[in-house]
Short mmCIF file of C-alpha atoms in Angstrom, two decimals:
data_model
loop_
_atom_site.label_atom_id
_atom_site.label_comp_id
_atom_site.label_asym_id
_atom_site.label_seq_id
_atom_site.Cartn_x
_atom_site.Cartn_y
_atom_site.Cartn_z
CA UNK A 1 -11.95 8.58 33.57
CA UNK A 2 -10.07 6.18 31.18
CA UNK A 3 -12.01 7.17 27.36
CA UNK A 4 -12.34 4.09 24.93
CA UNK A 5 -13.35 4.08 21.18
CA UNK A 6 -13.41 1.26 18.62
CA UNK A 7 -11.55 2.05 14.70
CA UNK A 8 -11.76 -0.13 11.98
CA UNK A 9 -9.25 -0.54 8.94
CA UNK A 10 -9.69 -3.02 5.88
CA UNK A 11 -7.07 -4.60 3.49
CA UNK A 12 -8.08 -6.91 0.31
CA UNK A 13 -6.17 -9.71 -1.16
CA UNK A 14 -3.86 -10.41 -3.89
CA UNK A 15 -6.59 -11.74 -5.83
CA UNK A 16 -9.20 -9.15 -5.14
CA UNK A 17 -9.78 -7.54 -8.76
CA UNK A 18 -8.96 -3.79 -8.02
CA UNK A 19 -5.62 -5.47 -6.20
CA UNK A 20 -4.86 -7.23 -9.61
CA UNK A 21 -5.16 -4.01 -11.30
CA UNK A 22 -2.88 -2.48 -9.24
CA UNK A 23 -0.09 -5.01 -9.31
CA UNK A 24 -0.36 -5.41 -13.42
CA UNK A 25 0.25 -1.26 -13.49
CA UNK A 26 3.06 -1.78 -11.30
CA UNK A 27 4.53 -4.99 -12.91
CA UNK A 28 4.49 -2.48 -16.12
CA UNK A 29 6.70 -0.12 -14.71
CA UNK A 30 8.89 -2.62 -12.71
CA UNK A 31 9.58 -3.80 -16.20
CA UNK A 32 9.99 -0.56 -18.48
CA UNK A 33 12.40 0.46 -15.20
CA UNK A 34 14.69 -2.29 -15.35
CA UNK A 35 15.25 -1.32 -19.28
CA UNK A 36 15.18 2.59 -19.68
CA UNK A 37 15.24 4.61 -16.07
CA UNK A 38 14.28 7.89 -17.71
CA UNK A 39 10.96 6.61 -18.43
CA UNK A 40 8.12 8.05 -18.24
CA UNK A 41 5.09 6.04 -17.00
CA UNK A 42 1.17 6.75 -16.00
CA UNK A 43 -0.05 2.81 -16.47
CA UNK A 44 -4.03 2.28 -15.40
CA UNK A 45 -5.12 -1.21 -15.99
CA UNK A 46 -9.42 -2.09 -15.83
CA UNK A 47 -10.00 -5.91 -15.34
CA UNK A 48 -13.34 -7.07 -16.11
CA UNK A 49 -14.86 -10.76 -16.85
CA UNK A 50 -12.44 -12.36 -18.86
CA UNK A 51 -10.79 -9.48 -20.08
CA UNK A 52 -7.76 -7.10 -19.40
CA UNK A 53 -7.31 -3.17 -20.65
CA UNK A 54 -3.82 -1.56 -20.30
CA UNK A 55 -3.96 2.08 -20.89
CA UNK A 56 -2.15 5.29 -19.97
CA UNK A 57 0.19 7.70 -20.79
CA UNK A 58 3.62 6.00 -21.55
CA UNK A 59 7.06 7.58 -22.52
CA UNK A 60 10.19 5.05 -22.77
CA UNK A 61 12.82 3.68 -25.33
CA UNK A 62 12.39 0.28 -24.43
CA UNK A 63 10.45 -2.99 -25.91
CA UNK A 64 7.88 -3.88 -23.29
CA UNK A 65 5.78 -7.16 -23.61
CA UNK A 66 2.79 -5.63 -21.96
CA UNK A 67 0.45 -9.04 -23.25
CA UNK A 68 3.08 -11.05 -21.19
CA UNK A 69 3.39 -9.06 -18.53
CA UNK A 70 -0.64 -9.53 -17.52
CA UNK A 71 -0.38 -12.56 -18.35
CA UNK A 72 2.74 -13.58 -15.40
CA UNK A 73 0.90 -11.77 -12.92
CA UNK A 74 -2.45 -13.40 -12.86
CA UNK A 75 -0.76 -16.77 -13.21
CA UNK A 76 1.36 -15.66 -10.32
CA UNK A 77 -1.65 -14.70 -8.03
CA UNK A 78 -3.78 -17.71 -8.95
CA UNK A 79 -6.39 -16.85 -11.47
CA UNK A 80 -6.05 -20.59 -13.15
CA UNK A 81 -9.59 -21.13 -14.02
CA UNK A 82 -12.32 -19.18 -16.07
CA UNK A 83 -14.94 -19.40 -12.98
CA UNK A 84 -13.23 -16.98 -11.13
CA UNK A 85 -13.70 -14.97 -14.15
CA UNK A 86 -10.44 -14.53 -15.63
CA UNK A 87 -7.63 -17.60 -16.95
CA UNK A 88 -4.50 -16.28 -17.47
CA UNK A 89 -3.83 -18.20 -20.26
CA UNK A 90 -7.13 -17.48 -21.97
CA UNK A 91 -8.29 -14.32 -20.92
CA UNK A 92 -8.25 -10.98 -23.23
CA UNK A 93 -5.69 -8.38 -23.27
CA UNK A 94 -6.07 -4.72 -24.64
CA UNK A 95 -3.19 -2.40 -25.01
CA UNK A 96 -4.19 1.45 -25.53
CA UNK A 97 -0.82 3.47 -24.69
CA UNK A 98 -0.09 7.23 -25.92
CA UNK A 99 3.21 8.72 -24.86
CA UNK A 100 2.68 11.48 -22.30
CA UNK A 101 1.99 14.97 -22.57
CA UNK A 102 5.11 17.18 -23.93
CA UNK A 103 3.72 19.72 -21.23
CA UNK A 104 4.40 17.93 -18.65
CA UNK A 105 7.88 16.39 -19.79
CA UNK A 106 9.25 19.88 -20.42
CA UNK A 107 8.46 20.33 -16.38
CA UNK A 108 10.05 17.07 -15.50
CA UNK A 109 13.18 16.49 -17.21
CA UNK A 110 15.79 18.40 -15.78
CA UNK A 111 18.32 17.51 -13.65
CA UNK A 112 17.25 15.81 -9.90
CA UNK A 113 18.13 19.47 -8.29
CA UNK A 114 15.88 21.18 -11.13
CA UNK A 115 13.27 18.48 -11.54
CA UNK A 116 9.79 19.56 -11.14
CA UNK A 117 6.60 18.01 -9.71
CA UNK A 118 5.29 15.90 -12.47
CA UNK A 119 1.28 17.30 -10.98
CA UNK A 120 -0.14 19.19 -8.49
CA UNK A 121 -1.22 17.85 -5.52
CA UNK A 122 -0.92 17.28 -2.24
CA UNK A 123 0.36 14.02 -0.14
CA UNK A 124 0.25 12.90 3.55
CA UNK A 125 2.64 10.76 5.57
CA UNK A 126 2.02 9.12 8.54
CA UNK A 127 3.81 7.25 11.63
CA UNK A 128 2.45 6.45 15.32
CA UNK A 129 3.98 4.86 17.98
CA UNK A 130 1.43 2.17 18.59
CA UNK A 131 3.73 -0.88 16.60
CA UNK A 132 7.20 -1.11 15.97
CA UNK A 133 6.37 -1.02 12.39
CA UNK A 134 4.89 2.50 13.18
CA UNK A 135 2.01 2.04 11.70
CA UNK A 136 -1.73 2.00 13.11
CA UNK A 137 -2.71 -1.70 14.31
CA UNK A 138 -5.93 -1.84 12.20
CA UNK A 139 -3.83 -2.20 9.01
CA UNK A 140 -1.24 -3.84 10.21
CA UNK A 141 -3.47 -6.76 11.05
CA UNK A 142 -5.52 -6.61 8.52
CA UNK A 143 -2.92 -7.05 6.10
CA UNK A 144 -1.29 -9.44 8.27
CA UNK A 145 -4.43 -11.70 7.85
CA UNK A 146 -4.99 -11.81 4.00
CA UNK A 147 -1.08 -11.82 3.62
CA UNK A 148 -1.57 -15.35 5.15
CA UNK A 149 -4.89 -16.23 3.33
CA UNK A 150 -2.26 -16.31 0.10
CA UNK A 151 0.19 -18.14 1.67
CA UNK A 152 -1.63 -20.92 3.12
CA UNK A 153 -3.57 -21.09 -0.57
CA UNK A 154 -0.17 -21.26 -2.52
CA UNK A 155 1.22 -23.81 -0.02
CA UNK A 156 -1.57 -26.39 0.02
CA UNK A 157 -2.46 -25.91 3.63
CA UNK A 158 -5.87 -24.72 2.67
CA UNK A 159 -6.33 -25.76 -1.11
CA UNK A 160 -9.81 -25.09 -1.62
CA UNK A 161 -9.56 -21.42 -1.26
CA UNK A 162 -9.38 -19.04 -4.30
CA UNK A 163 -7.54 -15.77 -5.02
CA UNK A 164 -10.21 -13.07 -3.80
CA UNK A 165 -10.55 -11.84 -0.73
CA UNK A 166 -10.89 -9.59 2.08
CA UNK A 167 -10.12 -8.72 5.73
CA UNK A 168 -11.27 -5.93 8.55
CA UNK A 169 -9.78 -5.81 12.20
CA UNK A 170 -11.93 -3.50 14.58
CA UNK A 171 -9.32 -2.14 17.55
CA UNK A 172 -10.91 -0.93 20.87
CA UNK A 173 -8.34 1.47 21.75
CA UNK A 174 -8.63 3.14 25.45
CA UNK A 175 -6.91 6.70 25.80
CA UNK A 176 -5.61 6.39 22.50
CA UNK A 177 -3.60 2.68 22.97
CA UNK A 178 -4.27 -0.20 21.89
CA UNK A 179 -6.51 -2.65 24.16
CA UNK A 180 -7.63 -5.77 22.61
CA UNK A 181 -9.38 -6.82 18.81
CA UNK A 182 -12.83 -6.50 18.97
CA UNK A 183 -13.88 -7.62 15.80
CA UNK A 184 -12.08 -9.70 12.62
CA UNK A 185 -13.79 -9.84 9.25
CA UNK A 186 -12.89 -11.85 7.05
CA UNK A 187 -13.98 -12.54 3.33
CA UNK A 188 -12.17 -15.89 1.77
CA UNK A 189 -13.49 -16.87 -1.80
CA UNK A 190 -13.32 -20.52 -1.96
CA UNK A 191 -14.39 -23.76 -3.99
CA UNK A 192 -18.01 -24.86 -4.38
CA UNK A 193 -17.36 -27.86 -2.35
CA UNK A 194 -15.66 -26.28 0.95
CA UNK A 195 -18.34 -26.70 3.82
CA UNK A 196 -19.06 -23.12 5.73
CA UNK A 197 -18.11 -24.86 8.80
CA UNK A 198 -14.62 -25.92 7.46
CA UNK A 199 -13.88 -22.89 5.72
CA UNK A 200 -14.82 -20.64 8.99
CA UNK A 201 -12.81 -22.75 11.09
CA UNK A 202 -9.69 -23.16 9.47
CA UNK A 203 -9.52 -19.09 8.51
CA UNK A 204 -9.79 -18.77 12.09
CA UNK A 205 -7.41 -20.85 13.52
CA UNK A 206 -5.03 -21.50 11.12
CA UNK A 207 -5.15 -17.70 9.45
CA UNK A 208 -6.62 -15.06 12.05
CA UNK A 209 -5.68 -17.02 15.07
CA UNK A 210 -2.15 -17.31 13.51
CA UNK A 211 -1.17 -13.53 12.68
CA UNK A 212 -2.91 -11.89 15.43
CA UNK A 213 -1.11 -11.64 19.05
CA UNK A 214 -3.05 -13.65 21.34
CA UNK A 215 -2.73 -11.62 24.08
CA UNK A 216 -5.32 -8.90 21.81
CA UNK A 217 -7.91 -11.56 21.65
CA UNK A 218 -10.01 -12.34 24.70
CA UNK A 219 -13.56 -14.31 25.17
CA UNK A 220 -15.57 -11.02 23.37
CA UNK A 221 -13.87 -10.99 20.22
CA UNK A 222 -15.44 -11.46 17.72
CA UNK A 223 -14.63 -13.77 13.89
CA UNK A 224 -17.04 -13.26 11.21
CA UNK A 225 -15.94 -15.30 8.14
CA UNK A 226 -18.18 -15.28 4.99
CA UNK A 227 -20.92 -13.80 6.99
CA UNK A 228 -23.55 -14.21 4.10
CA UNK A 229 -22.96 -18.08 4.52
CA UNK A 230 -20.87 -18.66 1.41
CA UNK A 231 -18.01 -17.09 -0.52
CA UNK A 232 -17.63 -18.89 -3.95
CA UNK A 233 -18.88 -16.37 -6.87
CA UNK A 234 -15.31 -14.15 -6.98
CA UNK A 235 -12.56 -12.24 -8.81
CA UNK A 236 -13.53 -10.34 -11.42
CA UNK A 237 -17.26 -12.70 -12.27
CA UNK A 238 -18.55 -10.79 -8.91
CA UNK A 239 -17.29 -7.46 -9.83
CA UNK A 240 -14.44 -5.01 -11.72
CA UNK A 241 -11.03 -4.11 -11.26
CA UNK A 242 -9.26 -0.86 -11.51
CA UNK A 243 -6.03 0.42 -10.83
CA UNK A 244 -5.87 3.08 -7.96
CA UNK A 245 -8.96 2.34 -6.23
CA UNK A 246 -7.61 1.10 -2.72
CA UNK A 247 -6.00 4.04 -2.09
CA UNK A 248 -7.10 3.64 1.85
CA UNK A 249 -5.71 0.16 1.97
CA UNK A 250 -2.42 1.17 0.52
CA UNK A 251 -2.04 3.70 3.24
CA UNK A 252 -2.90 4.20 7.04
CA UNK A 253 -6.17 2.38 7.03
CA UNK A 254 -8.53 5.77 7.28
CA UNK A 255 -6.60 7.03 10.23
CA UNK A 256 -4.72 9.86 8.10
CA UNK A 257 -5.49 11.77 5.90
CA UNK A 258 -4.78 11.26 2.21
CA UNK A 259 -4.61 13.64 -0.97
CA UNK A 260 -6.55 11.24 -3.16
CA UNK A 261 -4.36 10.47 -6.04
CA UNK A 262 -3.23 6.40 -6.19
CA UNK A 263 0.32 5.01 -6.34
CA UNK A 264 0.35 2.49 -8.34
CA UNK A 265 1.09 2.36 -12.18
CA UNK A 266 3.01 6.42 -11.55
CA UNK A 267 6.59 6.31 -11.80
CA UNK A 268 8.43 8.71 -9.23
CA UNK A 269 8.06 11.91 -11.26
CA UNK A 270 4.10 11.60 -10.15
CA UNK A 271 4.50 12.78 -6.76
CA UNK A 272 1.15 11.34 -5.71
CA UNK A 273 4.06 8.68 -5.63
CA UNK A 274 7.28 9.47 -4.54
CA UNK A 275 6.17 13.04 -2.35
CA UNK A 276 4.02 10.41 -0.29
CA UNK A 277 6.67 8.23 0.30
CA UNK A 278 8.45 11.11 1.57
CA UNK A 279 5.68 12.16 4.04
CA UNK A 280 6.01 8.87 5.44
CA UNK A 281 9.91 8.85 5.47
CA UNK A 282 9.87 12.47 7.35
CA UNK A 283 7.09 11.36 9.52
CA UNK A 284 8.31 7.70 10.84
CA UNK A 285 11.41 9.38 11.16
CA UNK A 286 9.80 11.97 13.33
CA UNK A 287 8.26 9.40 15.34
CA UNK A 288 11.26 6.70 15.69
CA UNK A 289 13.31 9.73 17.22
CA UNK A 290 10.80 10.31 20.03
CA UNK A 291 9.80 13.80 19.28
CA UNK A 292 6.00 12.85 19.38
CA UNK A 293 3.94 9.51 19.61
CA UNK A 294 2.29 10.47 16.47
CA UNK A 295 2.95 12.46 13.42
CA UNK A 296 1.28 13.56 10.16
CA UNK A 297 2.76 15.27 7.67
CA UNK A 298 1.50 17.22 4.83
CA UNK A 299 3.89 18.18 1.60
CA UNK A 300 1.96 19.86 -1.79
CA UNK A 301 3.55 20.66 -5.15
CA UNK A 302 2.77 22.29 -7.99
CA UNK A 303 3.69 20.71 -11.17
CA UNK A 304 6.88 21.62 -13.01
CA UNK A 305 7.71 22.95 -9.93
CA UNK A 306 10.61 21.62 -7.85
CA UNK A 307 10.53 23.38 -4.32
CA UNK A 308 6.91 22.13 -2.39
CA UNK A 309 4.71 24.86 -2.30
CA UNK A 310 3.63 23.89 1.40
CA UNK A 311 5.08 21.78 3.93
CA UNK A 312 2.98 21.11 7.65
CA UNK A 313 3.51 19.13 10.77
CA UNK A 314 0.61 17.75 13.10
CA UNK A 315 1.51 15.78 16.11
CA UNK A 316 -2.02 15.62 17.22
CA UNK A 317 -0.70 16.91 20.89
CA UNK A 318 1.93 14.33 21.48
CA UNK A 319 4.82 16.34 20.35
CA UNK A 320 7.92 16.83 23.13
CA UNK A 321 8.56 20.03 21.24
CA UNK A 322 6.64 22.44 19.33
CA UNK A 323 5.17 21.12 15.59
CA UNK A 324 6.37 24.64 14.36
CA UNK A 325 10.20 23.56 15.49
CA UNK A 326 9.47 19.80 13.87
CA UNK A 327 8.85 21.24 10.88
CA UNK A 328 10.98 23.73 10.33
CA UNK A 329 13.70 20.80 11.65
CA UNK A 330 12.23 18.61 8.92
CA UNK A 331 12.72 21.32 6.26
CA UNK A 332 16.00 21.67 7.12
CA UNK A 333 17.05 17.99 7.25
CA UNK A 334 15.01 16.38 4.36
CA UNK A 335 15.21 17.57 0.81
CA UNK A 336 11.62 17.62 -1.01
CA UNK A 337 12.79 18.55 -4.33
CA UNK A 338 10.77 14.93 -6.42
CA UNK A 339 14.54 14.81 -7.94
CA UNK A 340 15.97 14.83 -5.07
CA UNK A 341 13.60 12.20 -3.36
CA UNK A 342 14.22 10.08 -6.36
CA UNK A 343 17.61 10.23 -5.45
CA UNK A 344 17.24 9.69 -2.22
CA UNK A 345 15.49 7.04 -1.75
CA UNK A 346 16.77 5.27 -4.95
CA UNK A 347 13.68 5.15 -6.53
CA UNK A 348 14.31 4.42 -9.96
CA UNK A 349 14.58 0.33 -9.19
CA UNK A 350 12.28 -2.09 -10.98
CA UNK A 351 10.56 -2.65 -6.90
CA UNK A 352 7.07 -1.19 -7.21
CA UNK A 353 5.10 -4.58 -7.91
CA UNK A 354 6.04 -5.77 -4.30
CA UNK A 355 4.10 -2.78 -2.71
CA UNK A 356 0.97 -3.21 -4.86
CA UNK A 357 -0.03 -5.80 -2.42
CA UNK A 358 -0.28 -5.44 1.81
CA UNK A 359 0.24 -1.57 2.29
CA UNK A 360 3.15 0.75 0.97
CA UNK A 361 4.08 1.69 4.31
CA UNK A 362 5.21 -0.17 7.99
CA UNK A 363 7.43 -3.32 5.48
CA UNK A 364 10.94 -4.09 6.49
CA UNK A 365 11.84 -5.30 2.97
CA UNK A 366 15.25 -3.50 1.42
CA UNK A 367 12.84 -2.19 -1.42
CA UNK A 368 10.97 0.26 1.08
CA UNK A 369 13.34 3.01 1.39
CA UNK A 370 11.35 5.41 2.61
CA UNK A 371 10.92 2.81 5.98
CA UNK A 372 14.57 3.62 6.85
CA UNK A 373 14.75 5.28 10.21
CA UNK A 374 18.53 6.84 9.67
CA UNK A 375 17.64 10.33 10.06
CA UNK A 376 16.83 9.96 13.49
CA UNK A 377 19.77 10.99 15.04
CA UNK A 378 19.83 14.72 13.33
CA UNK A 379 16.90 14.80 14.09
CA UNK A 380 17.14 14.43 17.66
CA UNK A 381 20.36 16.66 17.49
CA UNK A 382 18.53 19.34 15.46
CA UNK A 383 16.18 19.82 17.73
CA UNK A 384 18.09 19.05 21.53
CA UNK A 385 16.70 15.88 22.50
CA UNK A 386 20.05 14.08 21.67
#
């Protein structure tokens, strides 16, 4: 007897205040990057009604126009006018930056074979089978669908909507595949003078209807759009931003696990950073090379320390060998030293702003290194399914 279960994942938009935070830290570090690589960056950014607060822990030789910097991104997201509670021309900006701790830099700056963890903790990586992105379907369309909410804003297709925003997608899955959407949420801030009828029908045809295969959608699915009737109070007058607070959104969706620290604003010393982008490098790679439909892995550090202190494998069942011989392949083929994942997957590039928005994980853009699937063939070879 066939066993069906619905899961739901979420994604916000560019616009949606903890989103802005987010791409502000990482603009920060995109920028300090492209001028002095040996930086050493922990940027949080708080957005609140017409105001912006910059603060962290911030070690570098170069001149950065932080004031600027906030400035270019809100003006490149949207946030033109005061009712949405922040103008990018007019709005406030506080800078509160200390250089960080000595304690931690005497851990850190060594050479990429020496380097240790710049913190404890402990990251996940994920990859199923389920798209060719490997990534779950929940995410994938959810971002899919306020990805396009942006564009068709910025384009003029549908002018009267404004930078905030949300999506869900509920999946019914049956024996653990994909069967059809269920259920699309979607929240689309727009102007006072959009009727509900207009703005519900164009998100769903020209947005939902758009991004999401047809063949997924059948005569019970489901579109709520602005299902309290109206969606013009946004951005930062209906609530607060803050960097690192999406951390579910970045990822898998809620279908991994995840060690709780944020992305955003770190450079790739923080291996709440670069260690999870190696969890999802080892475990895509895992995946693409058909040793299991579905693979999470776990890496943990301790900082100042370069070798992980623990390193696990779950295929959840579907592995075609053991997820002892996986991982012991893994440690084998992938190096988990955070100098030599820096190295590795070139991470000291001005590229982080890009993955503040739509998911770190399951893009095809040259920036994602960590997507690459070139380690599939030792893989396979390591472990006899060549």
């Amino acid at each position: 007897m066939s066993r069906r279960h619905l899961f739901t994942s979420e994604s916000v938009a560019e616009g949606h205040p903890d989103k802005c935070a987010d791409q502000i830290s990482d603009a920060v570090l995109d920028d300090i990057l492209s001028k002095d690589k040996n930086a050493r960056v922990d940027c949080e950014t708080l957005i609140m009604q017409g105001t912006v607060i910059v603060t962290g822990q911030i070690t570098t030789s170069a001149y950065v126009n932080i004031k600027q910097i906030v400035r270019d991104v809100l003006r490149d997201i949207g946030f033109n006018n005061s009712k949405d509670g922040l103008d990018w021309e007019t709005c406030g900006v506080l800078v509160s930056i200390e250089e960080q701790s000595p304690d931690i830099l005497m851990g850190v700056n060594r050479a990429p074979e020496e380097m240790g963890a710049g913190d404890q903790g402990m990251m996940f990586g994920y990859a199923t089978a389920e798209t060719p992105q490997f990534m779950p379907l929940p995410i994938t369309l959810a971002h899919r669908i306020v990805s396009r909410l942006a564009q068709v804003r910025k384009e003029g297709e549908l002018p009267y909507l404004r930078p905030d925003g949300k999506s869900q997608v509920t999946i019914e899955y049956e024996d653990g595949r994909p069967l059809r959407v269920d259920t699309v949420v979607v929240a689309a801030q727009h102007q006072e003078d959009a009727s509900m009828k207009r703005v519900a029908d164009d998100i769903v045809s020209k947005v939902v209807k758009e991004v999401v295969p047809k063949e997924l959608i059948d005569t019970d699915t489901r579109f709520l759009v602005n299902s309290t009737g109206r969606f013009v109070i946004g951005g930062t007058l209906a609530d607060s931003g803050l960097t690192g607070r999406k951390i579910i959104v970045d990822t898998y969706g809620g279908v991994a696990s995840h060690g709780g620290g944020c992305f955003s604003g770190k450079d790739p010393t923080k291996v709440d950073r670069s260690g999870s982008y190696m969890a999802r490098y080892i475990a895509k790679n895992v995946v693409a090379a058909g040793l299991a439909g579905k693979c999470q892995v776990q890496i943990a550090y301790a900082i100042g320390v370069a070798n992980p202190v623990s390193f696990m494998v779950d295929t959840f069942g579907t592995g075609r060998v053991s997820d002892e011989v996986i991982a012991e392949t893994a440690r084998q083929t992938f190096d988990m030293r955070p100098g030599m994942i820096i190295k590795n997957l070139n991470l000291l590039r001005p590229l982080y702003r890009k993955t503040a928005c739509y998911g770190h994980f399951g893009r095809e853009e040259p920036e994602f290194t960590w997507e690459r699937k070139d380690m599939v063939e030792p893989l396979r070879r390591a472990t006899g399914l060549a």
